[in-house]
């Protein structure tokens, strides 16, 4: 029987009959989750990525998105990817430092001066190097999307100088660099998953949190916070992560579709985030928040107070990683 089968195949090949190519793109349903609400600019990125995916797969793929930590917080969802039980997550890098310590480089206070620097570092060879490290942990980073520059909100008083942080119970992402940054400022830093923040603010378990304007707006923190201070103390990237165990079962053509459409989503999401930022700032003030800039001389004192975080965490992050990003930023700044 084996001989007959070989003969048949040989005969077919000899006749030059083209065998139907294996389906390079199969029917698939992809699950994506994240912690922000569906009104956040992440939704614009997901919509653009979904349109790209449907087009490139001729409708063979379906992308289902879940919002507001409904499938778990950033770290829980990321672990689901590593175990191959979920395809995608859009997550801040900060809660993942226990998986890949090098991600802590993005949490160093006042690292980036503006979005153009962040894009140049993340979309260049440094960002590729960090993405490469993620593969060792069963994760494929398809693209860096934008969480953004983080600003402080609180329910006690305006923060206009270093001393105003003293004793303030500030929620931070579960990350020792953020913990140390706010401890250095004199605050009582309290690590907490994003999904718990609104209730903790509402019940006065904490006094403050820090996030970009679009998150403060779309997560309705203005309902439970009175003061917003433009600290811009860190820029947090999102990672669009894909499960490597699942990735490894996909074809090269399917990999190319995910990379292309992940970048399409990135560009749409960054544009939406930057277009909404000033509107969100206006919206939260309209909703009653008191907004203040911080005097440059006072910002300098705040920067000085947190500089020691760089030295303290360089070894954990990887001294080579810290040196590489500093070199890249020096190159960009000329
Ligand atoms: O999925 C993203 C959110 O869960 C979260 O990372 C947003 O910046 C954020 C925070 O403060 O946790």
Short mmCIF file of C-alpha atoms in Angstrom, two decimals, residues 30-250:
data_model
loop_
_atom_site.label_atom_id
_atom_site.label_comp_id
_atom_site.label_asym_id
_atom_site.label_seq_id
_atom_site.Cartn_x
_atom_site.Cartn_y
_atom_site.Cartn_z
CA UNK A 30 -7.84 35.56 18.40
CA UNK A 31 -8.49 36.82 21.94
CA UNK A 32 -6.95 40.13 23.02
CA UNK A 33 -7.30 41.73 26.46
CA UNK A 34 -6.12 44.86 28.27
CA UNK A 35 -6.81 46.88 31.38
CA UNK A 36 -8.14 50.16 30.08
CA UNK A 37 -11.71 50.95 29.13
CA UNK A 38 -13.09 50.65 25.56
CA UNK A 39 -13.22 54.46 25.36
CA UNK A 40 -9.38 54.64 25.67
CA UNK A 41 -7.32 55.26 22.47
CA UNK A 42 -6.19 51.62 22.69
CA UNK A 43 -9.61 50.89 21.11
CA UNK A 44 -8.65 52.94 18.04
CA UNK A 45 -5.55 50.84 17.64
CA UNK A 46 -7.46 47.60 18.06
CA UNK A 47 -10.04 48.70 15.46
CA UNK A 48 -7.32 49.53 12.93
CA UNK A 49 -5.47 46.28 13.64
CA UNK A 50 -8.70 44.27 13.30
CA UNK A 51 -9.51 45.90 9.93
CA UNK A 52 -6.01 45.05 8.71
CA UNK A 53 -6.24 41.45 9.93
CA UNK A 54 -9.65 40.83 8.33
CA UNK A 55 -8.36 42.28 5.05
CA UNK A 56 -5.08 40.33 5.02
CA UNK A 57 -6.74 37.01 5.94
CA UNK A 58 -9.76 37.43 3.62
CA UNK A 59 -11.95 37.29 6.69
CA UNK A 60 -10.53 34.00 7.96
CA UNK A 61 -9.50 35.56 11.28
CA UNK A 62 -11.72 37.02 14.01
CA UNK A 63 -10.23 39.33 16.68
CA UNK A 64 -12.20 39.54 19.94
CA UNK A 65 -11.15 42.28 22.38
CA UNK A 66 -11.83 42.34 26.13
CA UNK A 67 -11.50 45.55 28.18
CA UNK A 68 -11.08 46.86 31.72
CA UNK A 69 -9.06 43.89 33.03
CA UNK A 70 -12.05 41.56 32.39
CA UNK A 71 -9.64 38.72 31.54
CA UNK A 72 -7.27 39.60 34.40
CA UNK A 73 -4.77 42.37 35.07
CA UNK A 74 -1.69 42.98 32.91
CA UNK A 75 0.46 40.38 34.62
CA UNK A 76 -2.27 37.71 34.79
CA UNK A 77 -3.14 38.14 31.11
CA UNK A 78 0.53 38.03 30.15
CA UNK A 79 0.95 34.76 32.05
CA UNK A 80 -2.00 33.36 30.06
CA UNK A 81 -0.06 34.12 26.87
CA UNK A 82 3.03 32.36 28.21
CA UNK A 83 0.92 29.24 28.93
CA UNK A 84 -0.67 29.38 25.47
CA UNK A 85 -4.25 29.91 26.70
CA UNK A 86 -4.69 33.42 25.21
CA UNK A 87 -3.34 34.95 22.01
CA UNK A 88 -2.75 38.65 22.76
CA UNK A 89 -2.56 41.32 25.44
CA UNK A 90 -1.89 45.05 25.37
CA UNK A 91 -0.05 45.73 28.62
CA UNK A 92 2.13 48.32 30.27
CA UNK A 93 5.74 47.18 30.49
CA UNK A 94 5.97 48.12 34.19
CA UNK A 95 4.07 45.18 35.78
CA UNK A 96 6.18 42.72 33.74
CA UNK A 97 9.60 43.45 35.26
CA UNK A 98 9.34 40.20 37.24
CA UNK A 99 9.27 38.36 33.89
CA UNK A 100 11.93 40.49 32.15
CA UNK A 101 13.91 42.84 34.47
CA UNK A 102 15.24 44.86 31.52
CA UNK A 103 11.74 46.35 31.04
CA UNK A 104 12.43 48.40 34.16
CA UNK A 105 14.54 50.73 32.01
CA UNK A 106 11.30 52.37 30.81
CA UNK A 107 10.28 53.12 34.40
CA UNK A 108 13.35 55.26 35.18
CA UNK A 109 11.98 58.69 36.08
CA UNK A 110 12.20 61.49 33.52
CA UNK A 111 13.92 59.16 31.01
CA UNK A 112 12.20 60.51 27.87
CA UNK A 113 11.68 64.22 27.20
CA UNK A 114 8.89 63.81 24.63
CA UNK A 115 6.99 61.32 22.44
CA UNK A 116 9.38 61.67 19.50
CA UNK A 117 12.28 60.43 21.63
CA UNK A 118 10.15 57.55 22.89
CA UNK A 119 9.14 56.54 19.34
CA UNK A 120 12.75 56.70 18.11
CA UNK A 121 14.02 54.48 20.94
CA UNK A 122 11.10 52.01 20.94
CA UNK A 123 10.83 51.58 17.16
CA UNK A 124 14.61 51.34 16.65
CA UNK A 125 17.36 48.89 17.51
CA UNK A 126 17.00 49.42 21.28
CA UNK A 127 13.30 48.51 21.21
CA UNK A 128 14.11 45.49 19.02
CA UNK A 129 16.71 44.36 21.56
CA UNK A 130 14.17 44.53 24.39
CA UNK A 131 11.58 42.70 22.26
CA UNK A 132 14.16 39.98 21.64
CA UNK A 133 14.50 39.45 25.38
CA UNK A 134 10.75 38.85 25.68
CA UNK A 135 10.98 35.77 23.45
CA UNK A 136 13.01 34.03 26.17
CA UNK A 137 9.87 34.28 28.31
CA UNK A 138 7.44 32.91 25.72
CA UNK A 139 6.28 36.30 24.45
CA UNK A 140 6.43 37.96 21.03
CA UNK A 141 6.26 41.76 21.09
CA UNK A 142 4.51 42.75 17.85
CA UNK A 143 4.81 46.50 18.45
CA UNK A 144 5.09 49.19 21.09
CA UNK A 145 1.89 51.16 21.51
CA UNK A 146 1.48 54.27 23.69
CA UNK A 147 0.40 54.47 27.28
CA UNK A 148 2.05 57.86 27.59
CA UNK A 149 3.49 60.48 29.93
CA UNK A 150 2.29 60.02 33.48
CA UNK A 151 0.91 62.81 35.69
CA UNK A 152 -0.16 62.83 39.33
CA UNK A 153 -3.75 63.11 40.55
CA UNK A 154 -4.76 63.26 44.21
CA UNK A 155 -7.61 64.13 46.58
CA UNK A 156 -5.62 66.16 49.15
CA UNK A 157 -4.07 69.32 47.66
CA UNK A 158 -2.29 70.68 44.57
CA UNK A 159 1.28 69.38 44.18
CA UNK A 160 3.40 72.42 43.32
CA UNK A 161 6.67 71.56 45.11
CA UNK A 162 8.65 68.56 46.36
CA UNK A 163 7.33 68.80 49.92
CA UNK A 164 3.75 68.39 48.71
CA UNK A 165 4.35 64.65 48.13
CA UNK A 166 5.14 64.10 51.84
CA UNK A 167 3.05 61.27 53.32
CA UNK A 168 0.73 61.09 50.30
CA UNK A 169 -0.58 57.52 49.74
CA UNK A 170 0.19 57.15 46.04
CA UNK A 171 -0.82 54.03 44.11
CA UNK A 172 1.93 52.85 41.81
CA UNK A 173 2.18 49.97 39.32
CA UNK A 174 3.63 46.78 40.82
CA UNK A 175 7.25 47.71 40.18
CA UNK A 176 10.12 48.53 42.55
CA UNK A 177 11.37 51.42 40.43
CA UNK A 178 8.06 53.25 40.71
CA UNK A 179 7.94 52.31 44.39
CA UNK A 180 11.38 53.82 45.04
CA UNK A 181 10.69 56.89 42.90
CA UNK A 182 7.68 57.88 44.98
CA UNK A 183 9.30 56.87 48.27
CA UNK A 184 12.20 59.18 47.36
CA UNK A 185 9.65 61.96 46.89
CA UNK A 186 8.44 61.39 50.45
CA UNK A 187 5.20 59.70 49.41
CA UNK A 188 3.80 56.47 50.82
CA UNK A 189 3.91 54.39 47.59
CA UNK A 190 1.32 51.58 47.38
CA UNK A 191 1.70 48.99 44.56
CA UNK A 192 -1.67 47.91 43.10
CA UNK A 193 -3.12 46.42 39.91
CA UNK A 194 -4.80 48.96 37.66
CA UNK A 195 -8.25 47.34 37.96
CA UNK A 196 -8.33 48.10 41.71
CA UNK A 197 -7.38 51.78 41.49
CA UNK A 198 -10.78 53.45 41.01
CA UNK A 199 -12.35 51.73 44.05
CA UNK A 200 -9.26 52.39 46.19
CA UNK A 201 -9.51 56.10 45.35
CA UNK A 202 -13.26 56.13 45.91
CA UNK A 203 -12.98 54.53 49.36
CA UNK A 204 -9.99 56.75 50.28
CA UNK A 205 -7.76 53.72 50.74
CA UNK A 206 -5.25 55.73 48.71
CA UNK A 207 -4.94 59.47 48.09
CA UNK A 208 -3.38 59.53 44.65
CA UNK A 209 -2.47 57.76 41.44
CA UNK A 210 -0.50 58.65 38.32
CA UNK A 211 -1.39 58.07 34.68
CA UNK A 212 -1.59 59.87 31.33
CA UNK A 213 -4.42 62.39 30.79
CA UNK A 214 -6.28 60.02 28.42
CA UNK A 215 -6.38 57.34 31.13
CA UNK A 216 -7.42 59.79 33.87
CA UNK A 217 -10.25 60.84 31.54
CA UNK A 218 -11.42 57.48 30.13
CA UNK A 219 -11.14 55.68 33.49
CA UNK A 220 -13.15 58.55 35.06
CA UNK A 221 -10.63 59.23 37.83
CA UNK A 222 -11.96 62.79 37.82
CA UNK A 223 -14.96 61.41 39.71
CA UNK A 224 -12.74 60.47 42.68
CA UNK A 225 -9.78 62.87 42.39
CA UNK A 226 -9.72 66.66 42.89
CA UNK A 227 -6.22 67.73 41.82
CA UNK A 228 -4.13 67.06 38.70
CA UNK A 229 -0.47 68.16 38.53
CA UNK A 230 1.55 68.05 35.29
CA UNK A 231 4.55 66.08 36.57
CA UNK A 232 5.31 64.06 33.36
CA UNK A 233 7.56 61.98 35.59
CA UNK A 234 7.72 58.89 33.32
CA UNK A 235 6.65 57.70 29.84
CA UNK A 236 5.18 54.18 29.90
CA UNK A 237 5.04 52.13 26.68
CA UNK A 238 2.40 49.50 26.00
CA UNK A 239 3.54 46.21 24.48
CA UNK A 240 1.29 44.40 22.00
CA UNK A 241 2.29 40.90 23.09
CA UNK A 242 1.50 37.59 21.36
CA UNK A 243 1.75 34.13 22.90
CA UNK A 244 4.93 32.41 21.60
CA UNK A 245 3.53 28.88 22.17
CA UNK A 246 0.63 29.84 19.87
CA UNK A 247 2.87 31.86 17.51
CA UNK A 248 5.03 28.79 16.94
CA UNK A 249 2.01 26.96 15.50
CA UNK A 250 1.38 29.69 12.91
#
